[in-house]
Amino acid sequence: MFTAGITSSSSRRTVFTCQSVHDPAQVVASGERLVGANGADYFLYLQQKKGNPLGIVYPQDGAPLVVSPSAITRSAPRPNAARLFTDFIFGKEVQQFLSDSEGLYVPTPRTSPNLQL
């Protein structure tokens, strides 16, 4: 999409570490950087709604929405139950629920059929 601009701009190839999860969308929208990486894509959607011409790129097979950290500890008393719960929260039904009822963006083809991947 913007590959030519990225490869020809040697002055902006240094890594810039942001102070906040809000910053990557703002730095790209302002033109300070050409590319930003951020797990909180809703900040990019907010910049798009403000009229900033930002593009968002997802993996071809989509990406699940993680609303909070999820882990199964080594000493979990019921690891199989924990795995079942993890499968449940990342399953189509819950991801669709988060997309439909909570207004959250779930970038997978199953939950957002019009998503450009």
PDB file of C-alpha atoms in Angstrom:
ATOM      1  CA  MET A   1       0.000   0.000   0.000  1.00  0.00           C
ATOM      2  CA  PHE A   2       2.612   2.585   1.070  1.00  0.00           C
ATOM      3  CA  THR A   3       5.683   0.461   0.344  1.00  0.00           C
ATOM      4  CA  ALA A   4       7.387   2.939  -1.993  1.00  0.00           C
ATOM      5  CA  GLY A   5       7.279   5.690   0.609  1.00  0.00           C
ATOM      6  CA  ILE A   6       8.580   3.426   3.332  1.00  0.00           C
ATOM      7  CA  THR A   7      11.542   2.027   1.423  1.00  0.00           C
ATOM      8  CA  SER A   8      12.630   5.361  -0.031  1.00  0.00           C
ATOM      9  CA  SER A   9      12.502   7.305   3.220  1.00  0.00           C
ATOM     10  CA  SER A  10      15.862   6.622   4.868  1.00  0.00           C
ATOM     11  CA  SER A  11      15.578   9.546   7.297  1.00  0.00           C
ATOM     12  CA  ARG A  12      12.667   7.887   9.109  1.00  0.00           C
ATOM     13  CA  ARG A  13      14.035   4.364   9.441  1.00  0.00           C
ATOM     14  CA  THR A  14      15.102   4.690  13.059  1.00  0.00           C
ATOM     15  CA  VAL A  15      12.925   3.011  15.652  1.00  0.00           C
ATOM     16  CA  PHE A  16      10.835   5.363  17.753  1.00  0.00           C
ATOM     17  CA  THR A  17       9.511   4.029  21.048  1.00  0.00           C
ATOM     18  CA  CYS A  18       6.312   5.707  22.136  1.00  0.00           C
ATOM     19  CA  GLN A  19       5.443   6.604  25.712  1.00  0.00           C
ATOM     20  CA  SER A  20       1.808   5.533  25.522  1.00  0.00           C
ATOM     21  CA  VAL A  21      -0.484   3.152  23.659  1.00  0.00           C
ATOM     22  CA  HIS A  22      -2.165   6.291  22.264  1.00  0.00           C
ATOM     23  CA  ASP A  23       1.000   7.552  20.587  1.00  0.00           C
ATOM     24  CA  PRO A  24       1.548   5.300  17.520  1.00  0.00           C
ATOM     25  CA  ALA A  25      -1.702   6.372  15.843  1.00  0.00           C
ATOM     26  CA  GLN A  26      -0.982  10.040  16.546  1.00  0.00           C
ATOM     27  CA  VAL A  27       2.627   9.893  15.317  1.00  0.00           C
ATOM     28  CA  VAL A  28       1.593   8.257  12.050  1.00  0.00           C
ATOM     29  CA  ALA A  29      -1.389  10.603  11.601  1.00  0.00           C
ATOM     30  CA  SER A  30       0.864  13.636  12.111  1.00  0.00           C
ATOM     31  CA  GLY A  31       3.343  12.361   9.510  1.00  0.00           C
ATOM     32  CA  GLU A  32       6.170  12.061  12.030  1.00  0.00           C
ATOM     33  CA  ARG A  33       6.448   8.341  11.197  1.00  0.00           C
ATOM     34  CA  LEU A  34       5.261   6.345   8.193  1.00  0.00           C
ATOM     35  CA  VAL A  35       4.484   3.109  10.060  1.00  0.00           C
ATOM     36  CA  GLY A  36       3.351   2.321  13.569  1.00  0.00           C
ATOM     37  CA  ALA A  37       2.809  -0.964  15.384  1.00  0.00           C
ATOM     38  CA  ASN A  38       0.163  -1.115  18.042  1.00  0.00           C
ATOM     39  CA  GLY A  39      -2.138  -3.713  19.509  1.00  0.00           C
ATOM     40  CA  ALA A  40      -4.800  -1.108  20.262  1.00  0.00           C
ATOM     41  CA  ASP A  41      -6.195  -0.600  16.767  1.00  0.00           C
ATOM     42  CA  TYR A  42      -9.205   1.341  18.035  1.00  0.00           C
ATOM     43  CA  PHE A  43      -6.909   4.387  18.318  1.00  0.00           C
ATOM     44  CA  LEU A  44      -6.275   4.046  14.577  1.00  0.00           C
ATOM     45  CA  TYR A  45     -10.021   3.836  13.931  1.00  0.00           C
ATOM     46  CA  LEU A  46     -10.466   7.055  15.925  1.00  0.00           C
ATOM     47  CA  GLN A  47      -7.839   8.770  13.749  1.00  0.00           C
ATOM     48  CA  GLN A  48      -9.614   7.506  10.615  1.00  0.00           C
ATOM     49  CA  LYS A  49     -12.911   8.896  11.912  1.00  0.00           C
ATOM     50  CA  LYS A  50     -11.170  12.274  12.307  1.00  0.00           C
ATOM     51  CA  GLY A  51     -10.358  12.141   8.592  1.00  0.00           C
ATOM     52  CA  ASN A  52      -6.721  11.052   8.767  1.00  0.00           C
ATOM     53  CA  PRO A  53      -5.879   8.803   5.795  1.00  0.00           C
ATOM     54  CA  LEU A  54      -4.445   5.902   7.780  1.00  0.00           C
ATOM     55  CA  GLY A  55      -4.443   2.317   6.590  1.00  0.00           C
ATOM     56  CA  ILE A  56      -4.606  -0.647   8.938  1.00  0.00           C
ATOM     57  CA  VAL A  57      -3.042  -3.973   7.968  1.00  0.00           C
ATOM     58  CA  TYR A  58      -4.010  -7.290   9.566  1.00  0.00           C
ATOM     59  CA  PRO A  59      -2.695 -10.808   8.969  1.00  0.00           C
ATOM     60  CA  GLN A  60      -4.517 -12.679   6.181  1.00  0.00           C
ATOM     61  CA  ASP A  61      -6.214 -15.033   8.638  1.00  0.00           C
ATOM     62  CA  GLY A  62      -7.261 -12.215  10.981  1.00  0.00           C
ATOM     63  CA  ALA A  63      -6.410 -11.463  14.595  1.00  0.00           C
ATOM     64  CA  PRO A  64      -8.461 -12.176  17.725  1.00  0.00           C
ATOM     65  CA  LEU A  65      -9.532  -9.462  20.115  1.00  0.00           C
ATOM     66  CA  VAL A  66      -7.960  -9.874  23.544  1.00  0.00           C
ATOM     67  CA  VAL A  67      -9.821  -7.675  26.021  1.00  0.00           C
ATOM     68  CA  SER A  68      -7.507  -8.574  28.880  1.00  0.00           C
ATOM     69  CA  PRO A  69      -4.451 -10.734  29.320  1.00  0.00           C
ATOM     70  CA  SER A  70      -5.213 -14.434  29.408  1.00  0.00           C
ATOM     71  CA  ALA A  71      -2.821 -17.143  30.534  1.00  0.00           C
ATOM     72  CA  ILE A  72      -2.751 -20.655  31.903  1.00  0.00           C
ATOM     73  CA  THR A  73      -0.205 -20.923  34.690  1.00  0.00           C
ATOM     74  CA  ARG A  74       2.023 -23.952  35.035  1.00  0.00           C
ATOM     75  CA  SER A  75       0.550 -24.762  38.455  1.00  0.00           C
ATOM     76  CA  ALA A  76      -3.102 -24.246  37.483  1.00  0.00           C
ATOM     77  CA  PRO A  77      -5.260 -26.604  39.556  1.00  0.00           C
ATOM     78  CA  ARG A  78      -7.466 -27.405  36.540  1.00  0.00           C
ATOM     79  CA  PRO A  79      -5.415 -26.808  33.374  1.00  0.00           C
ATOM     80  CA  ASN A  80      -7.919 -28.566  31.096  1.00  0.00           C
ATOM     81  CA  ALA A  81     -10.734 -26.307  32.338  1.00  0.00           C
ATOM     82  CA  ALA A  82      -8.457 -23.308  31.755  1.00  0.00           C
ATOM     83  CA  ARG A  83      -7.800 -24.451  28.169  1.00  0.00           C
ATOM     84  CA  LEU A  84     -11.521 -24.881  27.572  1.00  0.00           C
ATOM     85  CA  PHE A  85     -12.156 -21.353  28.873  1.00  0.00           C
ATOM     86  CA  THR A  86      -9.402 -19.955  26.649  1.00  0.00           C
ATOM     87  CA  ASP A  87     -10.909 -21.745  23.650  1.00  0.00           C
ATOM     88  CA  PHE A  88     -14.285 -20.274  24.613  1.00  0.00           C
ATOM     89  CA  ILE A  89     -13.150 -16.628  24.850  1.00  0.00           C
ATOM     90  CA  PHE A  90     -11.322 -16.859  21.520  1.00  0.00           C
ATOM     91  CA  GLY A  91     -14.154 -18.742  19.826  1.00  0.00           C
ATOM     92  CA  LYS A  92     -16.375 -17.287  17.120  1.00  0.00           C
ATOM     93  CA  GLU A  93     -19.400 -16.743  19.387  1.00  0.00           C
ATOM     94  CA  VAL A  94     -17.612 -14.632  22.007  1.00  0.00           C
ATOM     95  CA  GLN A  95     -15.592 -12.741  19.406  1.00  0.00           C
ATOM     96  CA  GLN A  96     -18.807 -12.030  17.475  1.00  0.00           C
ATOM     97  CA  PHE A  97     -20.501 -10.898  20.704  1.00  0.00           C
ATOM     98  CA  LEU A  98     -17.659  -8.459  21.409  1.00  0.00           C
ATOM     99  CA  SER A  99     -17.922  -7.155  17.868  1.00  0.00           C
ATOM    100  CA  ASP A 100     -21.720  -6.813  17.826  1.00  0.00           C
ATOM    101  CA  SER A 101     -22.773  -5.812  21.328  1.00  0.00           C
ATOM    102  CA  GLU A 102     -19.715  -4.078  22.735  1.00  0.00           C
ATOM    103  CA  GLY A 103     -18.811  -2.091  19.626  1.00  0.00           C
ATOM    104  CA  LEU A 104     -15.293  -3.497  19.683  1.00  0.00           C
ATOM    105  CA  TYR A 105     -13.369  -4.151  16.491  1.00  0.00           C
ATOM    106  CA  VAL A 106     -12.561  -7.831  16.072  1.00  0.00           C
ATOM    107  CA  PRO A 107     -10.404  -8.051  12.940  1.00  0.00           C
ATOM    108  CA  THR A 108     -11.300 -11.506  11.657  1.00  0.00           C
ATOM    109  CA  PRO A 109     -13.134 -12.365   8.438  1.00  0.00           C
ATOM    110  CA  ARG A 110     -15.742 -14.320  10.439  1.00  0.00           C
ATOM    111  CA  THR A 111     -16.745 -11.420  12.697  1.00  0.00           C
ATOM    112  CA  SER A 112     -16.143  -8.547  10.278  1.00  0.00           C
ATOM    113  CA  PRO A 113     -16.976  -9.819   6.773  1.00  0.00           C
ATOM    114  CA  ASN A 114     -16.288  -6.435   5.124  1.00  0.00           C
ATOM    115  CA  LEU A 115     -12.799  -6.184   6.636  1.00  0.00           C
ATOM    116  CA  GLN A 116     -10.032  -5.440   4.128  1.00  0.00           C
ATOM    117  CA  LEU A 117      -7.159  -7.829   4.877  1.00  0.00           C
TER     118      LEU A 117
END
